[in-house]
Amino acid sequence: MSSQYHFAAEEQRTAEQASGYFGDFGGMFVPEILIPALEQLEQAFYDALDDASFMAEFNQLLKNYAGRPTPLYECRNLTGENEGRIFLKREDLLHGGAHKTNQVLGQVLLAKRMGKSRIIAETGAGQHGVATALACALMDLPCVIYMGKVDCERQQPNVYRMELMGATVVPVDNGSGTLKDAINEALRDWAASYQDTHYLLGTAAGAHPFPTIVREFHKMIGEEAKAQMLEQTGRLPDYAIACVGGGSNAIGLFADFIADESVRLVGVEPAGKGIDTPHHGATLTQGSLGILHGAHTKIMQDENGQIEESYSVSAGLDYPGVGPQHVYLQSIKRAEYVSVTDSEALAAFYQLSRSEGIIPALESSHALAYAIKLAKEVNSETLILVNLSGRGDKDLAYVRNLTNTEEAR
Amino acid sequence: MARYQQMFERLKQQQQIAFIPFVMLGDPNLETSFEIIKTLIESGADALELGIPFSDPVADGPTIQEASIRALANSVTPAQCFSLLEKIREFSKDIPIGLLVYSNLVYRNGIENFYQRCQAAQVDSVLIADVPLRETELFDRHAKRADIAPVHILPPNPSEQTLMQVAKRSCGYTYILGRAGVTGTETSAQMPAQQTLQSLRDYQAAPQVMGFGISQPTQVQQAKAAGFEGVISGSAVVKIIAENLADKPEMLARLADFIQRMKAATT
């Protein structure tokens, strides 16, 4: 879908302002009062990228604190002999249990660089909240995490993890009590506190410069995976597959492959109970263009423009918007986006646990489910790279409960 | 747009400033909302600032968020809000009416279409809470084509560039934020530096109106003394609605009393 409005091409726009767009998607749709904070962040970010000492500290933390590089592992048992070969980029092994830690370390260093003395963040499943809490403990910064009340209830262990590391978790009761309301509340806090507070946004969505910062601080996922694929197989993968909620792990995997046109980039969205039901979170394949949380992007909305609630078995994919660069990659047909239902993702969750001894996050199980399906349609010449973005520990109680009630397995 | 000009000229002659209450269209439902707005007008409001309910109002504190939630719970749609606006215009031909909305409501069914509906309902101005200066060109262009005044917000401690842009672009009036943060009476407005108002006048900005954190007659007097030509009070008005949902006559009586006291402070 292309946009009827060409925001990026507005004649009064300076080159710097146009850089906040991916095609016609993105921008800075926030109250005027937040513009100085976003522009300060943009400046600090570009300065930091050029600053060898900043990058050295970031890379040192990634290596010694977070555990990079993460391995690339070719599944031994997941696929049959004549099926495609599946390679897992093991972000689940990163400290914190998911890829989220990468960019959080980058952003806390940016916050320090800007002289901010307080961090706020939103979280859905709690993974970004946990990553933010650990980074703030490391940097000795006070930290407030906004989390929907519904999410607090379904992700209790993560609330406790955040509190253990010193974060204050604020349950958000208004609206649907999920991720979008947590983002609203964080934005409201920031409108009053921007002078001393950094808003550490957790996904590749939101206002410029967040989608770019989040991509740049996650793109080592794809860079490492590319080198590891070349080392292990002598060539690039045919597919690079990642799940998409807001789109951070997917853009981290895709970024370094965008120029390699032989690599098909596939983002997998949550189809929930089915895309023909109202219970899904497939923004890119089922949503329409709109403006949410600072960006001109695809969103889930009704005919009047009210934001609709998304649904997914995995809280981390349960978001009615998506990062604007994904909308752009879809519009120029460089990446394709598909969806996988709750039950397909759950099947993949069980399958990887049994066949490889790796318990994946329900989010990553979506990417895996699509890869398993794809592997059957191709042959053993086909190399499929999957970003295993997180581990499934956080989902155990939930899945166990499901299994007990179904008793089918 | 002419309505704003006439109002400010009239008030200047009378040595008053404008008192502009804000309420959410359709809060708590369409019928009561019309009675509320009639009460505001009859009690002395010089102009109206009206919201269209939105699911994700990031610039609003709890009081105005709840107004949106009440209206949406009663299935109030933008189309119904435009019908209500037409009724309000029929009730008062001269009162300036400004809308305060979020961008996705303007965008959803076509930006041109939104402003044409405003024009048809004889709305005078539109302020989009989440469209800052750097994203506003397209919206302003369509507003002007439909003869709607685009209003812009000047945040506290603005850069010279922001001040100049707001002065240049804001039509009808200029909205000066009394403080940082979101809407609400929890934190009071503070008077900006005299230099800010002087610079706006030097750039020939539209009349300066202060909003955010205004809930007391004394603040109206302070704003007048500081040189403002008007004040907007939202959460204090909406709070009266929220506190008297079960007793409409009481609600309307309290609203009338509040508007009269605030208006009296402008003279």
XYZ file of C-alpha atoms in Angstrom:
676
model
C 0.000 0.000 0.000
C 1.430 3.400 -0.896
C 0.502 6.592 0.892
C -1.653 9.272 -0.722
C 0.232 11.825 1.360
C 3.896 12.530 0.723
C 4.988 13.742 4.126
C 8.670 13.186 3.444
C 8.574 15.326 0.313
C 7.030 18.455 1.854
C 8.847 21.376 0.274
C 9.541 23.215 3.537
C 11.278 20.214 5.015
C 15.014 20.401 5.622
C 17.279 17.472 4.777
C 17.547 16.614 8.468
C 13.789 16.528 8.854
C 13.376 14.345 5.767
C 15.811 11.885 7.330
C 13.130 11.013 9.867
C 11.210 9.222 7.123
C 11.374 5.863 5.365
C 9.669 6.760 2.113
C 6.495 8.397 3.374
C 6.466 6.493 6.641
C 7.754 7.600 10.022
C 8.110 11.234 11.051
C 7.756 12.928 14.421
C 4.056 13.107 15.261
C 4.301 14.159 18.885
C 3.208 17.279 20.776
C 5.457 20.266 20.056
C 6.752 20.163 23.625
C 8.592 16.878 22.953
C 10.333 18.041 19.788
C 13.389 19.520 21.555
C 13.853 16.226 23.449
C 13.649 14.174 20.235
C 15.985 16.534 18.386
C 18.474 16.410 21.242
C 18.311 12.612 21.135
C 18.794 12.575 17.374
C 21.861 14.788 17.650
C 23.355 12.769 20.514
C 22.742 9.554 18.590
C 24.476 10.656 15.383
C 27.364 12.135 17.388
C 27.719 8.880 19.324
C 27.846 6.764 16.160
C 30.872 8.808 15.084
C 32.499 8.682 18.501
C 34.973 5.804 18.769
C 34.984 5.860 22.571
C 31.184 5.587 22.720
C 31.144 2.651 20.331
C 34.031 0.999 22.196
C 32.109 1.155 25.465
C 28.925 -0.121 23.796
C 30.780 -3.017 22.158
C 32.616 -3.855 25.348
C 29.313 -4.106 27.239
C 27.773 -6.179 24.459
C 30.677 -8.612 24.629
C 31.506 -8.901 28.330
C 28.190 -8.068 29.961
C 25.582 -9.286 27.496
C 27.483 -12.152 25.877
C 27.902 -11.232 22.226
C 28.409 -12.603 19.691
C 25.544 -15.041 20.084
C 25.924 -18.409 18.327
C 24.384 -19.463 15.038
C 23.134 -23.009 15.334
C 21.931 -25.286 12.550
C 19.058 -27.431 13.765
C 19.898 -31.148 13.717
C 16.467 -32.679 14.109
C 13.863 -30.013 13.447
C 13.585 -30.646 9.709
C 13.695 -33.817 7.618
C 16.457 -34.855 5.195
C 14.882 -33.450 2.060
C 13.658 -30.286 3.717
C 15.235 -26.852 3.967
C 18.053 -26.333 6.494
C 17.121 -24.101 9.436
C 19.732 -21.965 11.206
C 18.875 -20.266 14.491
C 20.451 -16.964 15.500
C 20.544 -17.537 19.229
C 19.470 -14.168 20.674
C 17.737 -16.242 23.341
C 21.184 -16.766 24.855
C 21.800 -13.060 25.328
C 21.816 -11.761 28.902
C 18.253 -10.882 29.819
C 16.891 -13.732 27.727
C 16.094 -11.818 24.542
C 17.571 -9.519 21.898
C 16.119 -6.508 23.784
C 19.314 -6.076 25.827
C 21.318 -4.929 22.762
C 19.629 -1.649 22.092
C 18.848 -0.920 25.729
C 22.586 -0.838 26.470
C 23.021 1.569 23.566
C 20.236 3.851 24.754
C 21.355 4.021 28.399
C 24.789 5.058 27.184
C 23.074 7.745 25.083
C 21.083 8.862 28.132
C 24.299 9.216 30.124
C 25.876 11.111 27.254
C 22.954 13.563 27.270
C 23.256 13.998 31.027
C 19.817 12.537 31.773
C 19.390 11.347 35.345
C 16.209 9.254 35.055
C 14.933 6.599 32.656
C 11.342 5.761 31.779
C 10.167 2.927 29.545
C 7.071 1.016 28.506
C 6.809 -2.731 28.415
C 4.300 -5.244 27.115
C 5.406 -8.778 27.972
C 7.978 -7.333 30.325
C 11.062 -8.244 28.258
C 11.895 -4.661 27.388
C 11.146 -3.668 30.972
C 13.533 -6.316 32.259
C 16.230 -5.240 29.797
C 15.765 -1.598 30.791
C 15.853 -2.468 34.488
C 19.085 -4.411 34.162
C 20.768 -1.678 32.156
C 19.651 0.964 34.669
C 20.970 -1.148 37.540
C 24.259 -1.384 35.664
C 24.407 2.370 35.075
C 22.949 3.287 38.455
C 20.049 5.244 36.951
C 16.596 5.388 38.583
C 14.056 3.765 36.315
C 10.260 3.771 36.020
C 8.579 1.129 33.859
C 5.013 1.642 32.654
C 3.210 -1.641 32.133
C -0.449 -2.289 31.339
C -2.365 -3.660 34.292
C -3.538 -6.657 32.268
C 0.071 -7.362 31.244
C 1.287 -7.025 34.856
C -1.133 -9.765 35.786
C -0.208 -12.140 32.963
C 3.567 -11.541 33.334
C 4.044 -11.536 37.121
C 7.561 -13.085 37.098
C 8.836 -10.256 34.898
C 7.345 -7.643 37.232
C 9.286 -9.252 40.061
C 12.480 -9.383 37.975
C 12.247 -5.657 37.248
C 11.637 -4.839 40.896
C 14.533 -7.054 41.998
C 16.842 -4.957 39.817
C 15.576 -1.753 41.345
C 12.985 -0.539 38.835
C 9.641 0.943 39.836
C 6.845 -0.730 37.884
C 3.745 1.421 37.401
C 0.630 -0.527 36.351
C -1.363 1.410 33.744
C -5.065 1.031 34.268
C -6.547 3.262 31.573
C -7.562 2.146 28.088
C -7.068 -1.544 27.400
C -4.361 -1.909 30.058
C -1.834 -3.257 27.542
C 1.265 -2.099 25.671
C -0.300 0.787 23.742
C -1.611 2.307 26.968
C 1.791 1.871 28.613
C 3.340 3.824 25.709
C 0.696 6.561 26.086
C 1.505 6.858 29.772
C 5.265 6.960 29.186
C 4.742 9.749 26.620
C 2.660 11.681 29.155
C 5.382 11.325 31.782
C 7.991 12.451 29.264
C 6.013 15.580 28.293
C 6.535 16.799 31.866
C 9.965 15.315 32.591
C 11.962 15.503 29.323
C 14.540 17.880 30.727
C 16.105 15.309 33.050
C 14.513 12.071 31.781
C 15.236 9.818 28.810
C 12.356 7.828 27.370
C 13.908 4.484 26.468
C 11.484 3.223 23.839
C 11.673 -0.517 23.357
C 10.808 -1.201 19.757
C 11.450 -0.024 16.211
C 8.188 1.942 16.237
C 7.397 5.433 17.532
C 8.644 8.862 16.506
C 11.941 9.534 14.766
C 14.728 8.961 15.826
C 13.579 5.848 17.729
C 13.066 3.529 14.720
C 16.554 4.388 13.474
C 18.237 4.148 16.887
C 16.624 0.793 17.603
C 17.695 -0.565 14.201
C 21.282 0.664 14.516
C 21.637 -0.767 18.020
C 20.231 -4.143 16.931
C 21.818 -4.509 13.514
C 24.707 -6.601 14.877
C 22.176 -9.455 14.896
C 22.165 -9.539 11.099
C 25.853 -8.650 10.751
C 26.945 -11.516 12.979
C 24.478 -13.932 11.390
C 25.728 -13.056 7.916
C 29.356 -13.742 8.858
C 28.366 -16.946 10.651
C 26.330 -18.187 7.684
C 29.271 -17.544 5.377
C 31.584 -19.353 7.761
C 29.309 -22.361 8.249
C 27.866 -22.742 4.762
C 30.020 -20.600 2.489
C 27.092 -18.527 1.293
C 24.253 -16.202 2.220
C 20.940 -17.627 3.423
C 18.006 -17.805 1.000
C 15.597 -16.579 3.665
C 15.964 -14.428 6.778
C 12.911 -14.795 9.009
C 11.897 -12.963 12.183
C 8.728 -12.293 14.136
C 7.230 -8.785 14.052
C 5.333 -7.038 16.822
C 6.757 -3.513 16.813
C 9.537 -4.956 14.677
C 12.802 -4.542 16.588
C 14.313 -8.020 16.280
C 13.179 -8.238 12.661
C 14.799 -4.943 11.657
C 17.923 -5.970 13.581
C 18.114 -9.159 11.513
C 17.095 -7.566 8.194
C 19.206 -4.387 8.235
C 22.472 -5.916 7.035
C 20.722 -8.071 4.398
C 18.655 -5.318 2.747
C 21.309 -4.764 0.074
C 21.668 -8.524 -0.555
C 18.749 -8.956 -2.903
C 19.095 -12.738 -3.115
C 18.079 -12.967 0.542
C 14.313 -13.025 0.984
C 13.329 -11.122 4.111
C 10.214 -12.445 5.822
C 8.494 -10.863 8.825
C 6.004 -13.034 10.690
C 3.092 -11.352 12.460
C 0.714 -12.862 15.001
C -2.521 -14.059 13.392
C -3.833 -14.804 16.896
C -7.057 -16.746 16.646
C -7.089 -16.124 12.885
C -6.889 -13.081 10.622
C -10.561 -13.553 9.753
C -11.380 -12.937 13.440
C -10.960 -9.636 15.337
C -8.388 -11.356 17.560
C -5.012 -10.852 15.917
C -2.083 -8.458 15.728
C -1.247 -8.659 12.027
C -0.781 -4.929 11.464
C 1.270 -5.122 8.261
C -0.961 -7.592 6.451
C -4.352 -6.544 7.850
C -3.921 -2.954 9.102
C -4.223 0.381 7.324
C -2.220 3.604 7.253
C -2.603 6.004 10.138
C -0.699 7.937 12.790
C 0.049 6.364 16.154
C 2.653 6.955 18.872
C 4.567 9.454 16.795
C 4.746 7.778 13.404
C 2.885 7.667 10.106
C 2.713 3.906 9.777
C 0.324 0.978 9.544
C -2.002 0.534 12.479
C -5.076 -1.405 13.510
C -8.004 0.986 13.628
C -11.731 1.230 13.040
C -13.403 3.216 10.250
C -13.370 6.367 12.416
C -9.671 6.216 13.282
C -9.998 4.872 16.824
C -7.135 2.494 17.613
C -8.227 -1.107 17.965
C -6.828 -3.567 20.426
C -4.580 -6.251 19.076
C -4.425 -9.814 20.304
C -1.776 -12.506 20.384
C -0.910 -15.472 22.558
C 2.502 -13.826 22.859
C 2.318 -10.551 24.755
C 5.455 -9.288 22.994
C 3.714 -9.257 19.594
C 0.495 -7.769 20.930
C 0.713 -4.223 19.522
C -1.666 -2.406 17.128
C 1.121 -0.493 15.365
C 4.426 -1.370 13.702
C 7.789 0.212 12.940
C 7.623 2.524 9.905
C 10.647 0.988 8.175
C 8.779 -2.299 7.903
C 5.893 -0.511 6.185
C 8.434 0.964 3.798
C 10.163 -2.375 3.106
C 6.741 -3.870 2.437
C 5.727 -0.994 0.139
C 8.852 -1.378 -2.026
C 8.448 -5.171 -1.867
C 11.901 -5.692 -0.368
C 10.457 -7.632 2.563
C 7.349 -9.776 2.726
C 5.118 -10.136 5.731
C 3.056 -13.171 6.619
C 1.157 -14.295 9.682
C 1.026 -17.354 11.902
C -1.763 -18.298 14.322
C -1.483 -18.919 18.062
C -1.855 -22.655 17.580
C 0.797 -22.843 14.840
C 3.191 -20.892 17.088
C 2.451 -23.179 20.021
C 3.113 -26.238 17.865
C 6.513 -24.800 16.917
C 7.199 -24.038 20.592
C 6.698 -27.711 21.486
C 8.535 -28.952 18.415
C 11.745 -27.012 19.024
C 11.709 -27.952 22.704
C 11.446 -31.656 21.865
C 13.648 -31.856 18.808
C 16.541 -29.586 19.766
C 16.298 -29.042 23.518
C 15.726 -25.305 23.029
C 12.640 -23.677 24.552
C 11.825 -20.641 22.411
C 9.833 -17.548 23.400
C 6.287 -17.590 22.058
C 7.198 -14.503 20.009
C 10.111 -16.279 18.292
C 7.924 -19.382 17.902
C 5.975 -17.435 15.279
C 9.083 -17.031 13.108
C 9.963 -20.640 13.709
C 6.490 -21.888 12.772
C 6.733 -20.162 9.416
C 10.259 -21.498 8.854
C 9.155 -25.084 9.586
C 6.281 -24.714 7.115
C 8.600 -23.220 4.509
C 11.254 -25.911 4.997
C 8.770 -28.552 3.835
C 8.102 -26.677 0.591
C 11.765 -26.393 -0.396
C 14.663 -28.826 -0.484
C 17.895 -29.296 1.446
C 19.670 -26.796 -0.797
C 17.646 -24.017 0.793
C 19.167 -22.162 3.747
C 16.691 -20.605 6.170
C 17.954 -18.194 8.824
C 15.606 -17.623 11.754
C 16.084 -15.061 14.496
C 15.403 -16.908 17.726
C 14.834 -13.594 19.456
C 14.112 -14.822 22.971
C 13.913 -17.785 25.269
C 10.700 -19.305 26.519
C 11.217 -19.331 30.283
C 8.836 -16.421 30.738
C 6.128 -18.358 28.878
C 6.365 -21.632 30.792
C 3.589 -21.002 33.304
C 1.281 -19.770 30.573
C 1.907 -22.666 28.191
C 1.734 -25.202 31.004
C -1.616 -23.845 32.017
C -2.844 -24.061 28.411
C -1.635 -27.645 28.133
C -3.283 -28.624 31.399
C -6.593 -27.222 30.274
C -6.366 -28.816 26.838
C -4.875 -32.100 28.064
C -4.612 -33.061 24.417
C -0.857 -33.354 24.343
C -11.470 32.916 11.234
C -13.220 36.288 11.167
C -15.121 35.335 14.302
C -11.895 35.251 16.336
C -10.876 38.642 15.041
C -14.252 40.177 15.854
C -14.217 38.638 19.334
C -10.740 39.875 20.207
C -11.563 43.358 18.895
C -14.765 43.522 20.892
C -13.032 42.336 24.078
C -10.208 44.818 23.612
C -12.720 47.673 23.458
C -14.356 46.359 26.617
C -10.953 45.913 28.274
C -11.584 42.234 28.792
C -9.786 39.095 27.754
C -11.379 35.952 26.338
C -12.449 33.112 28.563
C -12.468 29.887 26.538
C -13.715 26.683 28.161
C -12.835 23.273 26.724
C -15.120 20.240 26.778
C -15.193 16.953 24.896
C -17.937 16.657 22.270
C -20.276 13.844 23.236
C -19.216 13.745 26.896
C -20.953 12.024 28.588
C -23.397 11.574 25.673
C -24.547 13.647 22.709
C -27.700 15.029 24.277
C -26.146 16.163 27.558
C -23.118 17.444 25.697
C -25.315 19.874 23.746
C -26.927 21.109 26.957
C -23.495 21.520 28.544
C -22.198 23.552 25.616
C -25.333 25.741 25.551
C -24.761 26.396 29.259
C -21.135 27.392 28.599
C -22.261 29.874 25.942
C -25.131 31.302 28.015
C -22.855 31.700 31.054
C -20.425 33.940 29.242
C -17.876 31.833 27.353
C -16.304 34.051 24.693
C -15.211 31.144 22.491
C -15.283 27.350 22.647
C -12.510 24.798 22.440
C -13.969 21.356 21.716
C -12.431 17.903 21.508
C -13.389 14.900 19.412
C -13.080 11.740 21.514
C -10.001 9.631 20.679
C -8.873 6.265 21.996
C -5.230 7.244 22.638
C -5.007 10.878 23.782
C -1.280 11.146 24.647
C -1.353 14.887 25.415
C -4.130 14.578 27.987
C -4.071 13.905 31.698
C -6.576 11.630 33.456
C -9.500 14.109 33.557
C -9.736 14.632 29.797
C -8.796 11.011 29.049
C -11.849 9.970 31.037
C -14.039 12.383 29.081
C -12.950 10.568 25.896
C -13.580 7.207 27.492
C -17.110 8.244 28.561
C -17.999 9.479 25.101
C -16.498 6.444 23.344
C -18.336 4.150 25.762
C -21.508 5.782 24.439
C -20.317 5.067 20.883
C -19.882 8.731 19.988
C -18.387 8.980 16.482
C -16.687 11.882 14.670
C -19.707 12.076 12.334
C -21.992 12.605 15.327
C -19.573 15.223 16.668
C -19.878 17.141 13.382
C -23.690 17.003 13.608
C -23.428 18.321 17.156
C -21.130 21.111 15.949
C -23.768 22.121 13.409
C -26.372 22.330 16.172
C -24.013 24.455 18.277
C -23.431 26.787 15.338
C -27.157 27.092 14.838
C -27.492 28.019 18.509
C -24.778 30.655 18.321
C -23.877 32.250 15.001
C -20.983 34.324 16.299
C -19.074 32.370 18.895
C -15.647 31.243 17.660
C -15.379 27.444 17.735
C -12.009 25.713 17.824
C -11.402 21.978 17.632
C -8.634 20.258 19.555
C -8.019 16.841 18.030
C -5.469 14.081 17.454
C -3.873 13.517 14.073
C -5.255 10.074 13.335
C -8.819 11.417 13.431
C -7.850 14.062 10.887
C -5.963 11.560 8.735
C -8.239 8.538 8.769
C -10.783 9.450 6.112
C -8.642 11.934 4.229
C -7.138 15.168 5.508
C -9.030 17.264 2.920
C -12.272 15.595 3.861
C -11.773 16.382 7.555
C -11.266 20.085 6.940
C -14.190 20.209 4.527
C -16.404 18.787 7.252
C -15.077 21.448 9.621
C -15.903 24.093 7.064
C -19.401 22.724 6.536
C -19.994 22.808 10.297
C -18.637 26.398 10.425
C -15.782 25.550 12.739
C -13.235 28.377 12.973
C -9.965 26.694 13.970
C -8.296 23.321 14.385
C -5.397 22.486 16.679
C -3.886 19.006 16.280
C -2.261 18.032 19.576
C 0.261 15.603 18.076
C 1.288 17.458 14.927
C 4.297 19.652 15.708
C 5.568 22.427 13.432
C 7.918 20.150 11.503
C 5.025 17.909 10.380
C 2.352 20.537 9.931
C 2.752 21.846 6.384
C 0.359 19.390 4.742
C -2.294 19.868 7.433
C -2.033 23.671 7.387
C -2.378 23.728 3.622
C -5.606 21.751 3.666
C -6.892 23.818 6.599
C -6.403 27.061 4.724
C -8.067 25.705 1.588
C -11.156 25.087 3.718
C -10.858 28.504 5.394
C -10.039 26.924 8.746
C -7.447 28.604 10.975
C -4.614 26.239 11.965
C -3.701 26.894 15.595
C -0.246 26.057 16.919
C 1.096 25.574 20.393
C 4.075 27.444 21.824
C 5.774 25.269 24.483
C 7.556 26.760 27.509
C 11.128 28.020 26.939
C 10.884 27.925 23.141
C 13.852 28.384 20.832
C 13.816 31.527 18.709
C 13.129 29.382 15.648
C 10.088 27.723 17.265
C 8.767 31.056 18.463
C 9.080 32.547 15.004
C 7.421 29.546 13.342
C 4.508 29.499 15.779
C 4.017 33.232 15.304
C 4.039 32.811 11.555
C 1.825 29.757 11.312
C -0.741 30.019 14.085
C -3.944 31.667 12.873
C -7.009 32.763 14.835
C -5.047 32.764 18.041
C -1.716 31.526 19.423
C -1.866 28.821 22.085
C 0.755 29.398 24.797
C 1.406 26.455 27.097
C 1.322 27.515 30.731
C 3.646 24.679 31.652
C 5.160 21.393 30.481
C 3.291 18.088 30.778
C -0.204 17.011 29.834
C -3.587 18.653 30.432
C -4.857 18.758 33.991
C -5.340 20.870 37.073
C -2.793 18.884 39.108
C -0.038 21.362 38.287
C -0.741 25.071 37.886
C 0.257 27.215 34.940
C 3.163 29.617 35.255
C 3.404 32.953 33.539
C 5.995 32.904 30.754
C 8.737 35.456 30.520
C 7.574 38.861 29.323
C 10.195 38.568 26.618
C 8.306 35.638 25.061
C 5.092 37.602 24.706
C 6.979 40.621 23.426
C 8.762 38.524 20.800
C 5.461 37.046 19.647
C 4.047 40.542 19.220
C 7.176 41.597 17.357
C 6.574 38.722 14.954
C 2.938 39.825 14.668
C 1.562 36.618 16.108
C -2.196 36.072 16.377
C -3.674 36.979 19.818
C -2.012 35.094 22.643
C -4.102 32.722 24.686
C -2.828 30.697 27.612
C -3.817 27.107 28.353
C -2.851 24.051 30.485
C -3.204 24.245 34.259
C -5.765 27.087 34.431
C -8.524 26.487 36.978
C -8.788 29.599 39.187
C -10.104 33.139 38.644
C -6.863 34.517 40.107
C -4.941 32.832 37.289
C -7.186 34.575 34.785
C -6.340 37.920 36.385
C -2.635 37.088 36.320
C -2.829 36.140 32.650
C -4.571 39.402 31.866
C -1.988 41.374 33.811
C 0.787 39.556 31.935
C -0.705 40.698 28.633
C -2.572 37.634 27.403
C -5.707 38.163 25.359
C -7.406 35.013 26.562
C -7.249 31.864 28.664
C -8.372 28.293 28.016
C -9.579 26.126 30.853
C -10.258 22.454 30.122
C -9.751 19.967 32.910
C -11.408 22.211 35.532
C -14.567 22.303 33.378
C -14.494 18.610 32.528
C -14.038 17.780 36.205
C -17.379 19.425 37.004
C -19.025 17.196 34.399
C -17.309 14.088 35.799
C -18.295 14.872 39.381
C -21.965 15.422 38.614
C -22.827 12.709 36.137
C -25.752 11.488 38.228
C -27.363 14.922 38.612
C -27.636 16.910 35.399
C -29.317 20.053 36.828
C -26.573 20.250 39.449
C -23.909 19.733 36.780
C -25.273 22.545 34.609
C -25.694 24.881 37.603
C -22.103 24.295 38.706
C -20.799 24.750 35.182
C -22.693 28.042 34.889
C -21.280 29.215 38.192
C -17.693 28.297 37.235
C -17.896 29.972 33.815
C -19.390 33.134 35.333
C -16.678 33.368 37.975
C -13.893 32.792 35.464
C -15.424 35.238 32.980
C -15.840 37.841 35.717
C -12.096 37.649 36.325
C -11.410 38.750 32.725
C -12.871 42.225 33.195
